[in-house]
GROMACS .gro file of C-alpha atoms in nm:
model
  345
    1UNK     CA    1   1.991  -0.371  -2.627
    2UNK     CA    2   2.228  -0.624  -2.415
    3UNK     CA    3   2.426  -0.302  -2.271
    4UNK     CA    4   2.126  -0.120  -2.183
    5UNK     CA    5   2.008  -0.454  -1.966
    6UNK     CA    6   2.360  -0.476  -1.835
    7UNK     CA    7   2.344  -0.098  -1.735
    8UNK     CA    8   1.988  -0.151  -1.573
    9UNK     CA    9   2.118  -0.467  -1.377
   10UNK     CA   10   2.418  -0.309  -1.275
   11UNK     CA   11   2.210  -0.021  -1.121
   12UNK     CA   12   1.969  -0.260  -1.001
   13UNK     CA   13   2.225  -0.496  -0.838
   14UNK     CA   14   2.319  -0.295  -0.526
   15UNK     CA   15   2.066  -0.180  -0.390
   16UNK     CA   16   1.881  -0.574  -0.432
   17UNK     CA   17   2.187  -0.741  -0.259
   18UNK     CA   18   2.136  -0.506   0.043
   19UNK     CA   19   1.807  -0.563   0.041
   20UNK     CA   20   1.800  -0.920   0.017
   21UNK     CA   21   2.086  -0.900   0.300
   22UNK     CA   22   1.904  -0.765   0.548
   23UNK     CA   23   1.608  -0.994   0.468
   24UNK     CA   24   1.844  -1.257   0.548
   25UNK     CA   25   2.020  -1.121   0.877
   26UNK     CA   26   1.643  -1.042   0.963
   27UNK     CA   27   1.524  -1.358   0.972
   28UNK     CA   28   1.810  -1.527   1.206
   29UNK     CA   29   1.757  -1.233   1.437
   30UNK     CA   30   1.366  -1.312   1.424
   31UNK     CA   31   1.483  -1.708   1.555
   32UNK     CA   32   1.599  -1.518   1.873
   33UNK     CA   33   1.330  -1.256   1.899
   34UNK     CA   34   0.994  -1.393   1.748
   35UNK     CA   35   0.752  -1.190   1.897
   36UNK     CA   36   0.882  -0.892   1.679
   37UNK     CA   37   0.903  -1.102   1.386
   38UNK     CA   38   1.139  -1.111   1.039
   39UNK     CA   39   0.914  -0.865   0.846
   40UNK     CA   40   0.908  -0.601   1.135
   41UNK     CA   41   1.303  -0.616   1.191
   42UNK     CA   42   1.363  -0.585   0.831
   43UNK     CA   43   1.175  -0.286   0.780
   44UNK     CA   44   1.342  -0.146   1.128
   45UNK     CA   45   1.689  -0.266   1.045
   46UNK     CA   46   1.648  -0.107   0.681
   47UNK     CA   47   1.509   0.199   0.790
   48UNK     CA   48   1.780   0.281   1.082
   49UNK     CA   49   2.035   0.146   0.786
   50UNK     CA   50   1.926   0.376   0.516
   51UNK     CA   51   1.934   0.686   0.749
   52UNK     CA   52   2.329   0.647   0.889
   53UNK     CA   53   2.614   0.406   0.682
   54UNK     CA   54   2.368   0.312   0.389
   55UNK     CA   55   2.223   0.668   0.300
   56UNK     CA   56   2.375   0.637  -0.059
   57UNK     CA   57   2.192   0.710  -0.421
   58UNK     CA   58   2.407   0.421  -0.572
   59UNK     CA   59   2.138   0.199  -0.415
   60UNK     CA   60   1.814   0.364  -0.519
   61UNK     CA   61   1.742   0.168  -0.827
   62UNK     CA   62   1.793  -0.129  -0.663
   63UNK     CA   63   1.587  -0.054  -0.323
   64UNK     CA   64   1.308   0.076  -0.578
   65UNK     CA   65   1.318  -0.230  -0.798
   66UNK     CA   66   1.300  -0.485  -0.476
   67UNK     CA   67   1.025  -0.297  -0.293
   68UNK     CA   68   0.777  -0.271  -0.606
   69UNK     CA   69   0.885  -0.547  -0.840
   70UNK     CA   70   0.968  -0.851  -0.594
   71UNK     CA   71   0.643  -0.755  -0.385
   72UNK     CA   72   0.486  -0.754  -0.663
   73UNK     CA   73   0.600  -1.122  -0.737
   74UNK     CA   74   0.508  -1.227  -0.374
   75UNK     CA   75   0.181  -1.121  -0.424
   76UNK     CA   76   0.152  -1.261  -0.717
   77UNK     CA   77   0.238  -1.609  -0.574
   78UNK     CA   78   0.014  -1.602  -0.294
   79UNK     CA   79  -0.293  -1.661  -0.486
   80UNK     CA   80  -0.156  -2.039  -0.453
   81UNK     CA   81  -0.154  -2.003  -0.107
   82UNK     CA   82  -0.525  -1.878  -0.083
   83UNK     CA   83  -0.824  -2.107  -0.147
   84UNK     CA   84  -1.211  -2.007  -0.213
   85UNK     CA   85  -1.250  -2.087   0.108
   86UNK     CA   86  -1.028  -1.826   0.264
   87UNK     CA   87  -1.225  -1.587   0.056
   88UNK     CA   88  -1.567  -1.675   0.117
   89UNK     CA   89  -1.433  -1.560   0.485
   90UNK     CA   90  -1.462  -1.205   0.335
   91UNK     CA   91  -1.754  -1.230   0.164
   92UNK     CA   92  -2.045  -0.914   0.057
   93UNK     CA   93  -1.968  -0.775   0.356
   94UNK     CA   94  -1.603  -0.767   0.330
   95UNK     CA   95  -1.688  -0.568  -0.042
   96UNK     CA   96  -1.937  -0.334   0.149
   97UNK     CA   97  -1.640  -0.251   0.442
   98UNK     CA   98  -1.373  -0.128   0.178
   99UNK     CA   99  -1.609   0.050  -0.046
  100UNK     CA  100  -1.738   0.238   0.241
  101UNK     CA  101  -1.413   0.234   0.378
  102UNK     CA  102  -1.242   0.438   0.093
  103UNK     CA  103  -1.521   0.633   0.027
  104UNK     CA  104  -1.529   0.818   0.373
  105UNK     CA  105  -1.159   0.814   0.331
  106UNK     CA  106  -1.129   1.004   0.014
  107UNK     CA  107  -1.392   1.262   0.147
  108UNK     CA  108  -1.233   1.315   0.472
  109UNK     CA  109  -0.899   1.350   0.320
  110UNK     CA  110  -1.007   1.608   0.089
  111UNK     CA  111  -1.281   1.805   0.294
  112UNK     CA  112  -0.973   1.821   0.631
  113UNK     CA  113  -0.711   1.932   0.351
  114UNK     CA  114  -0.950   2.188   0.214
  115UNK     CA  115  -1.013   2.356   0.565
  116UNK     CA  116  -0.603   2.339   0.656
  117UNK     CA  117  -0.581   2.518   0.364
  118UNK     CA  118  -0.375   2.316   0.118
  119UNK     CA  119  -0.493   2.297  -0.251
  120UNK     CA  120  -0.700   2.076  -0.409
  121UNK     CA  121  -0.470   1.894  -0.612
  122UNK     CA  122  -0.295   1.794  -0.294
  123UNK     CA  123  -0.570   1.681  -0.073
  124UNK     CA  124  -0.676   1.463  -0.366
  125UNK     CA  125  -0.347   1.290  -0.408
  126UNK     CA  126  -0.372   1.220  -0.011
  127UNK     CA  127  -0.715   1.098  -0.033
  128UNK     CA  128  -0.585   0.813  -0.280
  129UNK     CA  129  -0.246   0.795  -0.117
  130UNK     CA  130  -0.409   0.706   0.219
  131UNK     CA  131  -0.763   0.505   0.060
  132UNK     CA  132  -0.630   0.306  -0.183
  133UNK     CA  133  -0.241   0.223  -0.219
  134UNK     CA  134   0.018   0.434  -0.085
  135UNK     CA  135   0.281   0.555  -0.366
  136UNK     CA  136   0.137   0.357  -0.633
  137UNK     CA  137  -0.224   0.536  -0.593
  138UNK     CA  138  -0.095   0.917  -0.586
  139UNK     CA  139   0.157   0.798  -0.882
  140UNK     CA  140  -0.132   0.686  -1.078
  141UNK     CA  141  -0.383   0.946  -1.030
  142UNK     CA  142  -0.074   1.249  -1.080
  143UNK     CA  143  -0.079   1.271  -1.420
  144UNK     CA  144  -0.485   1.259  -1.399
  145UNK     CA  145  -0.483   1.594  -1.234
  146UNK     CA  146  -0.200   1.731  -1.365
  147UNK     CA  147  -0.052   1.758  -1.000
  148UNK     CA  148   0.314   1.900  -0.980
  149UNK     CA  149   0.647   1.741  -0.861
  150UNK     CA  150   0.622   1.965  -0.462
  151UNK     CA  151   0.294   1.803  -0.433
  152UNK     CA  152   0.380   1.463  -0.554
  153UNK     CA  153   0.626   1.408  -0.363
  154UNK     CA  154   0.503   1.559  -0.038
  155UNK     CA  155   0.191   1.348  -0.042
  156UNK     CA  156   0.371   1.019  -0.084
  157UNK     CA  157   0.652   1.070   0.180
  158UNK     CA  158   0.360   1.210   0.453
  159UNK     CA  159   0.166   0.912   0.284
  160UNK     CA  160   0.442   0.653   0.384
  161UNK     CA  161   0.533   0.783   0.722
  162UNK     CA  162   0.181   0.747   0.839
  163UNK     CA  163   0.162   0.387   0.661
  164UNK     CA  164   0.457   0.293   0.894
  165UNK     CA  165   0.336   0.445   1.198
  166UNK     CA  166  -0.031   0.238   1.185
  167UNK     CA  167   0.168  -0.067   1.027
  168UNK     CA  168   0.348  -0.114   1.387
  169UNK     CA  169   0.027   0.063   1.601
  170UNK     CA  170  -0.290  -0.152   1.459
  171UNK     CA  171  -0.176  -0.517   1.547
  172UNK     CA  172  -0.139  -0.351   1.909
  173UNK     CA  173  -0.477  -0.233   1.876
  174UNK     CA  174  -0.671  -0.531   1.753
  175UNK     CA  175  -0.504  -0.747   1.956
  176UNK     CA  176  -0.684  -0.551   2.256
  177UNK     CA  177  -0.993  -0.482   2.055
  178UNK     CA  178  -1.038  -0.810   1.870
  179UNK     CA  179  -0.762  -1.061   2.035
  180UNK     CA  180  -0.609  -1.070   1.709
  181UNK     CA  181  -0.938  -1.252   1.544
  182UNK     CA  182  -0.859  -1.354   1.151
  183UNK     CA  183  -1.175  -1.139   0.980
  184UNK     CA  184  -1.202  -0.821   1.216
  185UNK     CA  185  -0.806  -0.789   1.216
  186UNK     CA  186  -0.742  -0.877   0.858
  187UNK     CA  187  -1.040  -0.587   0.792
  188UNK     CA  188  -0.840  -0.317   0.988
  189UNK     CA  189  -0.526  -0.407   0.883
  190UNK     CA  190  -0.621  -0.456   0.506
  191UNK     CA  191  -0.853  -0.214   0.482
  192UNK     CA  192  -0.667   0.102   0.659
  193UNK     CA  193  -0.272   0.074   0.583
  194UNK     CA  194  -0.161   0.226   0.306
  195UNK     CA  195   0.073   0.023   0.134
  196UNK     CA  196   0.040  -0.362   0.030
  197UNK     CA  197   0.394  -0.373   0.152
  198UNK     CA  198   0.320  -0.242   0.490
  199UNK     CA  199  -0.015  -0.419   0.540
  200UNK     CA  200   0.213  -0.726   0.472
  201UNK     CA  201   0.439  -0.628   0.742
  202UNK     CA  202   0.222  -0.525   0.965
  203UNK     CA  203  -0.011  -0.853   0.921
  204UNK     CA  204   0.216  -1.076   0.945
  205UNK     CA  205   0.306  -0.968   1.363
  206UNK     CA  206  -0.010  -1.094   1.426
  207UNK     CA  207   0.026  -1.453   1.206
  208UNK     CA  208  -0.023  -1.639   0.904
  209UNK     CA  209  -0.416  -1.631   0.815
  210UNK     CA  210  -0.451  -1.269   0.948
  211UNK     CA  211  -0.162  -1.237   0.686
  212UNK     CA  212  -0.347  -1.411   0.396
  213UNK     CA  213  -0.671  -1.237   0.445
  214UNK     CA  214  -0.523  -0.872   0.520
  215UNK     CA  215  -0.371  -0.919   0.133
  216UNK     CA  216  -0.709  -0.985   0.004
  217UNK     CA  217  -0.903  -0.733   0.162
  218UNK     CA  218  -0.593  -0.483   0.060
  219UNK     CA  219  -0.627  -0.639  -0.311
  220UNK     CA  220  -0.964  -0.518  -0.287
  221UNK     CA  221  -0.854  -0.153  -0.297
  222UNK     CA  222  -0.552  -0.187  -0.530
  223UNK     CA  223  -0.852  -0.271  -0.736
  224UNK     CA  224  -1.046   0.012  -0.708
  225UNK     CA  225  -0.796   0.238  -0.823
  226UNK     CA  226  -0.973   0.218  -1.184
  227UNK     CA  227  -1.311   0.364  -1.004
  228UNK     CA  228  -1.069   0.630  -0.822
  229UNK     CA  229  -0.905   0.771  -1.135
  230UNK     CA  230  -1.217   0.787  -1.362
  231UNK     CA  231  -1.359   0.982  -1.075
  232UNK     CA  232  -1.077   1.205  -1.059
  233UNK     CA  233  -1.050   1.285  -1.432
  234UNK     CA  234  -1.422   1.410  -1.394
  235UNK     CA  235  -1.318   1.624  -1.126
  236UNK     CA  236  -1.296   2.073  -1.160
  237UNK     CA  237  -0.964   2.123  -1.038
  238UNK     CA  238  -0.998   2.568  -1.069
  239UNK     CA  239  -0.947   2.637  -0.717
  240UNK     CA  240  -1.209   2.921  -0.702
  241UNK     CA  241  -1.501   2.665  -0.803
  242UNK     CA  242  -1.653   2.377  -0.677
  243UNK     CA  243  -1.498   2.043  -0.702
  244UNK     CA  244  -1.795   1.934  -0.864
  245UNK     CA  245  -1.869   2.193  -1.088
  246UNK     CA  246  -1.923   2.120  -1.482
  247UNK     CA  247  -1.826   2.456  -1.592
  248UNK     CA  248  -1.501   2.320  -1.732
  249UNK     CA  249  -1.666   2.049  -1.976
  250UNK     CA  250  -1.391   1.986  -2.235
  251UNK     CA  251  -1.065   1.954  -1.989
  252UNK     CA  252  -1.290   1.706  -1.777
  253UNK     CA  253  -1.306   1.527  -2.186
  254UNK     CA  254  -0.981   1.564  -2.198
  255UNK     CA  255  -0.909   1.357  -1.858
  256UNK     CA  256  -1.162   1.077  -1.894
  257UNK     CA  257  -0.976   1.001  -2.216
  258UNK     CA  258  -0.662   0.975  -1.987
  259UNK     CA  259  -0.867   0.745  -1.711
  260UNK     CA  260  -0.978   0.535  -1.988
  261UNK     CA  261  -0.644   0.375  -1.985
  262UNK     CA  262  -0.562   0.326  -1.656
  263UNK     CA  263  -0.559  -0.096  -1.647
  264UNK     CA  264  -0.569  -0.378  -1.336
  265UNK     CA  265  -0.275  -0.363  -1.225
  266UNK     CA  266  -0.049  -0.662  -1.341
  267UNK     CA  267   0.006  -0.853  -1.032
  268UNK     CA  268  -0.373  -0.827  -0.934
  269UNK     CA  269  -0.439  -0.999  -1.251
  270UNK     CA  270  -0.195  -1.282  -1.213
  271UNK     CA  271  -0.312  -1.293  -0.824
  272UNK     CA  272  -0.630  -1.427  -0.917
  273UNK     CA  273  -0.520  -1.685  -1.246
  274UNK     CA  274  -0.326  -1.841  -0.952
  275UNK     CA  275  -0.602  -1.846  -0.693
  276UNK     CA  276  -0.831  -1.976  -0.921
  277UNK     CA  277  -0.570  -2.218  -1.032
  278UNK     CA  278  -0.538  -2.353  -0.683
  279UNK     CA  279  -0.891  -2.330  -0.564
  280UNK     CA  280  -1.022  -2.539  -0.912
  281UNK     CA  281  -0.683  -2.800  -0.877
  282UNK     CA  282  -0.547  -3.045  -0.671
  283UNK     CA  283  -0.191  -2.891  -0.690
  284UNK     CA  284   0.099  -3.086  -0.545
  285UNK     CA  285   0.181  -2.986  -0.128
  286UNK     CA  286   0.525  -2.914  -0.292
  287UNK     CA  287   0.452  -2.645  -0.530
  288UNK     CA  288   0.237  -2.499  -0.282
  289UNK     CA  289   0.510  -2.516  -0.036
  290UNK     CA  290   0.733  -2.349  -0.267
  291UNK     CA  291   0.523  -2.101  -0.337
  292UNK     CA  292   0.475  -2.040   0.009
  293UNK     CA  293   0.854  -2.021   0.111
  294UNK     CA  294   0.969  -1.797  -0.257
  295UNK     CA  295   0.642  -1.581  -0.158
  296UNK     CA  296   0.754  -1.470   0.223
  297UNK     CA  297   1.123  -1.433   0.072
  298UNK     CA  298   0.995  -1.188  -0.175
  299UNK     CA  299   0.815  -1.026   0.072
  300UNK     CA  300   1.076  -0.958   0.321
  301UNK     CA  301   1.322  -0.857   0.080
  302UNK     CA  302   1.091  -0.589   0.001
  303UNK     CA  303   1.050  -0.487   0.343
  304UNK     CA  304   1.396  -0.400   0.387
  305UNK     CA  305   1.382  -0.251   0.093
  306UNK     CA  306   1.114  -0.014   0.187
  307UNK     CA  307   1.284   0.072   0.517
  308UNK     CA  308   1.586   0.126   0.304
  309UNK     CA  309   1.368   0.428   0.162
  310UNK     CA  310   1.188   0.591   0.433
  311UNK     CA  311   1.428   0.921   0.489
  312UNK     CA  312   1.400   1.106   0.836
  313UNK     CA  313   1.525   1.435   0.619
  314UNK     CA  314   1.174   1.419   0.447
  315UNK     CA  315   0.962   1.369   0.715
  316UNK     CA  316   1.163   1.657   0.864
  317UNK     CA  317   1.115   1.917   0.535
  318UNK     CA  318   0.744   1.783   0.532
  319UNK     CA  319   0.684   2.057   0.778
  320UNK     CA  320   0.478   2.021   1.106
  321UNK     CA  321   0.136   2.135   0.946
  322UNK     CA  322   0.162   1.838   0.703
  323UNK     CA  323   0.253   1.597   0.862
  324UNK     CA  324  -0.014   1.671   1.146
  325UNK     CA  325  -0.274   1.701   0.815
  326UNK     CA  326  -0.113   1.287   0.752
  327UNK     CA  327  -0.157   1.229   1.106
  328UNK     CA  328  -0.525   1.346   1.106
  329UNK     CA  329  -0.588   1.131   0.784
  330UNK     CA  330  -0.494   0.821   0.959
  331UNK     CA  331  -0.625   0.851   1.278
  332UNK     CA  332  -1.009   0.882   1.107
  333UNK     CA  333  -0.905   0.617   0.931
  334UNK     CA  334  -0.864   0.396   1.192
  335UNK     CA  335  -1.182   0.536   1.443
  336UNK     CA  336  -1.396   0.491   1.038
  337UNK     CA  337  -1.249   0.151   1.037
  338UNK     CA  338  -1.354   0.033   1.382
  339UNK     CA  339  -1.700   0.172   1.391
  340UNK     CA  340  -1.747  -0.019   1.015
  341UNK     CA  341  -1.587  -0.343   1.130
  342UNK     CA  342  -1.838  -0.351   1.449
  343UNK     CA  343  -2.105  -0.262   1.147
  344UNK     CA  344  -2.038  -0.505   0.909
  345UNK     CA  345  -1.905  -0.828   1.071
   0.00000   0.00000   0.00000
């Protein structure tokens, strides 16, 4: 048992130290050059890294461990850095935005997939890629639909590139839609990127509360995952029949069994001890602060980590066709978004 945890941490090690690194060397560079911020030049620096002198395997554990585990742990700690308050900012109609949100996102992903004809498996995984979570989403629903390794893994790097681009495009665009107002930005930014880590980075070069309130309305659909995979084990998968067709009773069975145990995720869980912790306590300004400071650490550790992982080869063997199919996804996203936001708040 002790040399399999030395092993792991020995893999791990690397690829963390970089990461952590460039979180470091991001942040003095952000002291000279604000308006870009720490979380932006991490993920630059990491991705322009990982492509030339750092393009190794060695650090692959490592990269993977900071960008899920220690983002994980930073949103984990910000539930002491929200209040009830915060969230009543959100509110029913907050709810309403990202259920309809996803919805329409899920459908359009899978009705423009169908008519560019790529299967259905595929167009599924980049309906939950791009409406609920990124990498985490299309990992969880894969083994629902039995989807294969090609389409796995095409769906989360066109999934991630077009995360990136609308991370660095949508503070741009509510700043001259919205001048960067907490709810309306928060709602476009939370509710459209695709990955927590991304909406992070991408929040946070507007400011602080769009920051706060972007997590939440993200957390949202990281916890709607469970509703996406029980709908997806009910789902007829034969390509010559309807999606909706029943004619294929007992492997539909066979996958609600499967969606049965898909869980909240971990961090969600321990998000919201911690918020209600704070909201119900009078907790000391120190704890908070240093739940704050470990929290934005965390976060931009994992931000280099992530650009440490985005690969110009595989947005390159993608193919044009797909990645226009990503681009497509995102862009009626984003018009969805902005006609919803104008609805709802």
């Amino acid at each position: 048992m002790l040399t399999n945890f030395k092993k792991t941490t020995e893999a791990i090690l690397p690829g963390l130290l970089i990461s952590v690194i460039i979180s470091i060397v991001s942040q003095y560079l952000a002291t000279f050059i604000p308006t870009i911020g720490s979380a932006l030049l991490a993920i630059f620096i990491g991705i322009l890294l990982g492509n030339t002198i750092l393009n190794k395997p060695v650090l692959n554990t490592g990269t993977k461990f900071s960008e899920k585990t220690l983002l994980e742990l930073s949103i984990v700690l910000n539930g002491l850095i929200l209040d009830f308050q915060v969230l009543k900012k959100v509110g029913f109609s907050g709810f309403a935005f990202v259920i309809v949100q996803m919805g329409l996102t899920l459908f359009i992903a899978y009705q423009l997939g169908r008519l560019m004809k790529f299967n259905k498996k595929f167009s599924l995984l980049m309906g939950a890629g791009n409406a609920v979570c990124g990498s985490s989403a299309i990992g969880t629903v894969s083994p629902i639909i039995k989807a294969d390794e090609k389409d796995k893994g095409m769906s989360i790097t066109v999934v991630n590139v077009i995360g990136t681009i609308l991370m660095i495009l949508l503070p741009l665009l509510s700043s001259f839609l919205y001048q960067n107002e907490t709810v309306q930005t928060s709602a476009l930014i939370g509710g459209t990127v695709q990955s927590i880590g991304q909406v992070i980075a991408s929040a946070k070069i507007v400011g602080g509360d769009v920051t706060n309130l972007a997590i939440v309305f993200k957390l949202m659909r990281v916890l709607l995952i469970v509703g996406v995979a029980l709908l997806y084990g009910k789902l007829n998968l034969k390509e010559t029949e309807p999606l909706l067709s029943k004619s294929d009773v007992e492997e539909a069975g066979t996958k609600k069994k499967k969606t049965e145990s898909i869980g909240i995720p971990w961090f969600i869980i321990g998000f919201f001890l911690l918020f209600v912790l704070r909201s119900l306590t009078d907790l000391p300004s120190q704890i908070l602060h240093s739940a704050e400071t470990i929290s934005s650490q965390f976060e931009i550790a994992a931000l280099a980590a992530i650009g440490l992982r985005v690969k110009f080869s595989d947005i390159v063997k993608e193919g044009p066709k797909t990645m226009l199919y990503g681009l497509l996804i995102g862009l009626f996203q984003v018009i969805i978004a902005v006609v919803l936001i104008a609805w709802f708040f």
